[in-house]
Amino acid sequence: MENKEHKQEFLFGKINYKILLIGIGVIILGFLLMSGGGSDDPNVFSDAIFSFRRIRLAPTTVLIGFGITIYAILKNPNKA
């Protein structure tokens, strides 16, 4: 009987995992930008929820993060 060593291979390359972690970080940043803006008193309406940061910047950041993550999944690590 031959004693063959089976080398464990990861599904993605090292660069794919780095890009994936960057994408997840950008998504988390977008959700942090989206949080807050509420009023302490439930009887008082706060216009802070309609700020540029929560309406435009945060969702755009989340979508960019998803784009980075999809790129990391689809990138072929064997191509130069």
Tab-separated table of N, CA and C in Angstrom:
chain	number	residue	atom	x	y	z
A	1	MET	N	0.831	-1.198	0.000
A	1	MET	CA	0.000	0.000	0.000
A	1	MET	C	0.868	1.251	0.000
A	2	GLU	N	0.460	2.186	-0.810
A	2	GLU	CA	1.185	3.450	-0.853
A	2	GLU	C	0.628	4.390	0.200
A	3	ASN	N	1.503	5.125	0.783
A	3	ASN	CA	1.104	6.102	1.787
A	3	ASN	C	1.087	7.473	1.117
A	4	LYS	N	-0.090	7.900	0.678
A	4	LYS	CA	-0.213	9.188	0.007
A	4	LYS	C	-0.644	10.248	1.014
A	5	GLU	N	0.056	11.333	0.983
A	5	GLU	CA	-0.345	12.463	1.826
A	5	GLU	C	-1.304	13.336	1.038
A	6	HIS	N	-2.421	13.629	1.647
A	6	HIS	CA	-3.415	14.477	0.985
A	6	HIS	C	-3.253	15.897	1.507
A	7	LYS	N	-2.852	16.794	0.615
A	7	LYS	CA	-2.657	18.188	1.004
A	7	LYS	C	-3.994	18.920	0.983
A	8	GLN	N	-4.315	19.569	2.070
A	8	GLN	CA	-5.560	20.339	2.187
A	8	GLN	C	-5.444	21.599	1.336
A	9	GLU	N	-6.409	21.797	0.440
A	9	GLU	CA	-6.435	23.002	-0.375
A	9	GLU	C	-7.647	23.837	-0.016
A	10	PHE	N	-7.454	25.136	0.049
A	10	PHE	CA	-8.552	26.043	0.311
A	10	PHE	C	-9.300	26.323	-0.986
A	11	LEU	N	-10.548	26.700	-0.851
A	11	LEU	CA	-11.366	26.962	-2.020
A	11	LEU	C	-10.878	28.204	-2.772
A	12	PHE	N	-10.477	29.229	-2.026
A	12	PHE	CA	-9.999	30.479	-2.617
A	12	PHE	C	-8.526	30.657	-2.315
A	13	GLY	N	-7.920	31.588	-3.035
A	13	GLY	CA	-6.532	31.930	-2.761
A	13	GLY	C	-6.448	32.936	-1.620
A	14	LYS	N	-5.231	33.229	-1.219
A	14	LYS	CA	-5.005	34.151	-0.105
A	14	LYS	C	-5.536	35.547	-0.422
A	15	ILE	N	-5.343	35.998	-1.655
A	15	ILE	CA	-5.797	37.327	-2.052
A	15	ILE	C	-7.323	37.411	-2.033
A	16	ASN	N	-7.995	36.299	-2.384
A	16	ASN	CA	-9.454	36.288	-2.354
A	16	ASN	C	-9.971	36.522	-0.934
A	17	TYR	N	-9.349	35.873	0.030
A	17	TYR	CA	-9.782	36.050	1.420
A	17	TYR	C	-9.522	37.469	1.914
A	18	LYS	N	-8.422	38.063	1.490
A	18	LYS	CA	-8.140	39.449	1.879
A	18	LYS	C	-9.193	40.400	1.316
A	19	ILE	N	-9.512	40.227	0.030
A	19	ILE	CA	-10.521	41.082	-0.603
A	19	ILE	C	-11.884	40.846	0.042
A	20	LEU	N	-12.189	39.593	0.376
A	20	LEU	CA	-13.455	39.257	1.025
A	20	LEU	C	-13.577	39.945	2.382
A	21	LEU	N	-12.514	39.937	3.168
A	21	LEU	CA	-12.538	40.606	4.476
A	21	LEU	C	-12.684	42.120	4.328
A	22	ILE	N	-12.049	42.691	3.308
A	22	ILE	CA	-12.208	44.126	3.053
A	22	ILE	C	-13.656	44.435	2.713
A	23	GLY	N	-14.272	43.610	1.868
A	23	GLY	CA	-15.675	43.802	1.500
A	23	GLY	C	-16.603	43.710	2.704
A	24	ILE	N	-16.362	42.743	3.567
A	24	ILE	CA	-17.188	42.608	4.778
A	24	ILE	C	-17.003	43.814	5.685
A	25	GLY	N	-15.776	44.314	5.776
A	25	GLY	CA	-15.520	45.516	6.571
A	25	GLY	C	-16.254	46.737	6.033
A	26	VAL	N	-16.300	46.877	4.712
A	26	VAL	CA	-17.012	48.003	4.093
A	26	VAL	C	-18.513	47.877	4.342
A	27	ILE	N	-19.048	46.659	4.286
A	27	ILE	CA	-20.469	46.450	4.581
A	27	ILE	C	-20.775	46.835	6.025
A	28	ILE	N	-19.941	46.411	6.954
A	28	ILE	CA	-20.142	46.756	8.373
A	28	ILE	C	-20.065	48.264	8.563
A	29	LEU	N	-19.120	48.922	7.889
A	29	LEU	CA	-19.015	50.379	7.965
A	29	LEU	C	-20.295	51.043	7.481
A	30	GLY	N	-20.867	50.530	6.390
A	30	GLY	CA	-22.114	51.085	5.868
A	30	GLY	C	-23.257	50.957	6.858
A	31	PHE	N	-23.356	49.809	7.517
A	31	PHE	CA	-24.417	49.640	8.502
A	31	PHE	C	-24.195	50.515	9.738
A	32	LEU	N	-22.950	50.739	10.104
A	32	LEU	CA	-22.673	51.651	11.221
A	32	LEU	C	-23.041	53.086	10.858
A	33	LEU	N	-22.788	53.475	9.606
A	33	LEU	CA	-23.169	54.811	9.157
A	33	LEU	C	-24.693	54.978	9.131
A	34	MET	N	-25.401	53.886	8.909
A	34	MET	CA	-26.855	53.922	8.814
A	34	MET	C	-27.529	54.011	10.188
A	35	SER	N	-26.836	53.642	11.232
A	35	SER	CA	-27.458	53.564	12.561
A	35	SER	C	-27.622	54.946	13.191
A	36	GLY	N	-28.458	55.006	14.188
A	36	GLY	CA	-28.672	56.241	14.942
A	36	GLY	C	-29.717	57.132	14.310
A	37	GLY	N	-29.831	58.337	14.834
A	37	GLY	CA	-30.739	59.323	14.275
A	37	GLY	C	-32.106	59.341	14.896
A	38	GLY	N	-32.316	58.508	15.870
A	38	GLY	CA	-33.615	58.489	16.525
A	38	GLY	C	-33.719	59.564	17.588
A	39	SER	N	-34.930	59.786	18.046
A	39	SER	CA	-35.169	60.771	19.085
A	39	SER	C	-35.284	60.061	20.429
A	40	ASP	N	-34.830	60.720	21.480
A	40	ASP	CA	-34.953	60.140	22.817
A	40	ASP	C	-36.397	60.149	23.299
A	41	ASP	N	-37.137	61.152	22.894
A	41	ASP	CA	-38.542	61.279	23.275
A	41	ASP	C	-39.411	60.734	22.147
A	42	PRO	N	-40.255	59.726	22.405
A	42	PRO	CA	-41.076	59.157	21.326
A	42	PRO	C	-42.143	60.120	20.797
A	43	ASN	N	-42.422	61.197	21.508
A	43	ASN	CA	-43.418	62.171	21.062
A	43	ASN	C	-42.840	63.248	20.161
A	44	VAL	N	-41.516	63.272	20.017
A	44	VAL	CA	-40.844	64.295	19.221
A	44	VAL	C	-40.228	63.623	18.001
A	45	PHE	N	-40.544	64.147	16.805
A	45	PHE	CA	-39.989	63.619	15.560
A	45	PHE	C	-38.638	64.261	15.291
A	46	SER	N	-37.674	63.454	14.904
A	46	SER	CA	-36.335	63.957	14.607
A	46	SER	C	-36.062	63.834	13.111
A	47	ASP	N	-35.656	64.943	12.493
A	47	ASP	CA	-35.313	64.946	11.071
A	47	ASP	C	-33.933	64.353	10.804
A	48	ALA	N	-33.225	63.951	11.852
A	48	ALA	CA	-31.872	63.428	11.680
A	48	ALA	C	-31.855	62.115	10.899
A	49	ILE	N	-32.979	61.399	10.857
A	49	ILE	CA	-32.994	60.138	10.105
A	49	ILE	C	-32.958	60.372	8.606
A	50	PHE	N	-33.222	61.594	8.166
A	50	PHE	CA	-33.203	61.919	6.743
A	50	PHE	C	-31.925	62.623	6.312
A	51	SER	N	-30.859	62.451	7.068
A	51	SER	CA	-29.602	63.115	6.716
A	51	SER	C	-28.949	62.426	5.515
A	52	PHE	N	-28.043	63.128	4.865
A	52	PHE	CA	-27.324	62.603	3.707
A	52	PHE	C	-26.608	61.302	4.048
A	53	ARG	N	-26.052	61.245	5.246
A	53	ARG	CA	-25.293	60.069	5.670
A	53	ARG	C	-26.151	58.816	5.694
A	54	ARG	N	-27.388	58.937	6.176
A	54	ARG	CA	-28.251	57.763	6.315
A	54	ARG	C	-29.027	57.421	5.053
A	55	ILE	N	-29.309	58.412	4.214
A	55	ILE	CA	-30.126	58.174	3.025
A	55	ILE	C	-29.275	57.843	1.801
A	56	ARG	N	-28.128	58.466	1.643
A	56	ARG	CA	-27.312	58.273	0.440
A	56	ARG	C	-25.989	57.544	0.709
A	57	LEU	N	-25.231	58.016	1.672
A	57	LEU	CA	-23.877	57.507	1.882
A	57	LEU	C	-23.867	56.068	2.401
A	58	ALA	N	-24.651	55.778	3.415
A	58	ALA	CA	-24.628	54.444	4.019
A	58	ALA	C	-25.105	53.348	3.056
A	59	PRO	N	-26.245	53.509	2.374
A	59	PRO	CA	-26.638	52.448	1.433
A	59	PRO	C	-25.655	52.273	0.270
A	60	THR	N	-25.071	53.366	-0.203
A	60	THR	CA	-24.070	53.275	-1.263
A	60	THR	C	-22.851	52.514	-0.769
A	61	THR	N	-22.446	52.767	0.462
A	61	THR	CA	-21.303	52.071	1.049
A	61	THR	C	-21.583	50.575	1.171
A	62	VAL	N	-22.796	50.222	1.601
A	62	VAL	CA	-23.164	48.811	1.713
A	62	VAL	C	-23.140	48.142	0.336
A	63	LEU	N	-23.679	48.799	-0.685
A	63	LEU	CA	-23.687	48.223	-2.025
A	63	LEU	C	-22.275	48.063	-2.585
A	64	ILE	N	-21.410	49.022	-2.313
A	64	ILE	CA	-20.010	48.904	-2.732
A	64	ILE	C	-19.355	47.718	-2.023
A	65	GLY	N	-19.666	47.550	-0.741
A	65	GLY	CA	-19.144	46.399	0.004
A	65	GLY	C	-19.603	45.077	-0.575
A	66	PHE	N	-20.883	44.996	-0.972
A	66	PHE	CA	-21.379	43.784	-1.620
A	66	PHE	C	-20.681	43.556	-2.953
A	67	GLY	N	-20.421	44.619	-3.697
A	67	GLY	CA	-19.701	44.497	-4.960
A	67	GLY	C	-18.287	43.969	-4.760
A	68	ILE	N	-17.601	44.469	-3.742
A	68	ILE	CA	-16.249	43.992	-3.427
A	68	ILE	C	-16.285	42.519	-3.045
A	69	THR	N	-17.285	42.133	-2.262
A	69	THR	CA	-17.413	40.740	-1.832
A	69	THR	C	-17.678	39.814	-3.017
A	70	ILE	N	-18.552	40.232	-3.915
A	70	ILE	CA	-18.837	39.422	-5.109
A	70	ILE	C	-17.592	39.302	-5.979
A	71	TYR	N	-16.842	40.383	-6.108
A	71	TYR	CA	-15.594	40.338	-6.877
A	71	TYR	C	-14.616	39.339	-6.249
A	72	ALA	N	-14.527	39.337	-4.918
A	72	ALA	CA	-13.610	38.423	-4.236
A	72	ALA	C	-14.005	36.968	-4.470
A	73	ILE	N	-15.299	36.701	-4.559
A	73	ILE	CA	-15.763	35.333	-4.793
A	73	ILE	C	-15.487	34.908	-6.238
A	74	LEU	N	-15.705	35.814	-7.180
A	74	LEU	CA	-15.570	35.462	-8.589
A	74	LEU	C	-14.139	35.526	-9.117
A	75	LYS	N	-13.240	36.186	-8.399
A	75	LYS	CA	-11.847	36.333	-8.867
A	75	LYS	C	-11.163	34.974	-8.895
A	76	ASN	N	-10.538	34.674	-10.017
A	76	ASN	CA	-9.815	33.411	-10.166
A	76	ASN	C	-8.410	33.581	-9.588
A	77	PRO	N	-8.065	32.844	-8.518
A	77	PRO	CA	-6.736	33.020	-7.900
A	77	PRO	C	-5.607	32.445	-8.749
A	78	ASN	N	-5.926	31.627	-9.741
A	78	ASN	CA	-4.882	31.008	-10.558
A	78	ASN	C	-4.430	31.887	-11.718
A	79	LYS	N	-5.228	32.920	-12.050
A	79	LYS	CA	-4.821	33.848	-13.104
A	79	LYS	C	-3.835	34.863	-12.553
A	80	ALA	N	-2.916	35.255	-13.370
A	80	ALA	CA	-1.902	36.225	-12.929
A	80	ALA	C	-2.431	37.618	-12.938
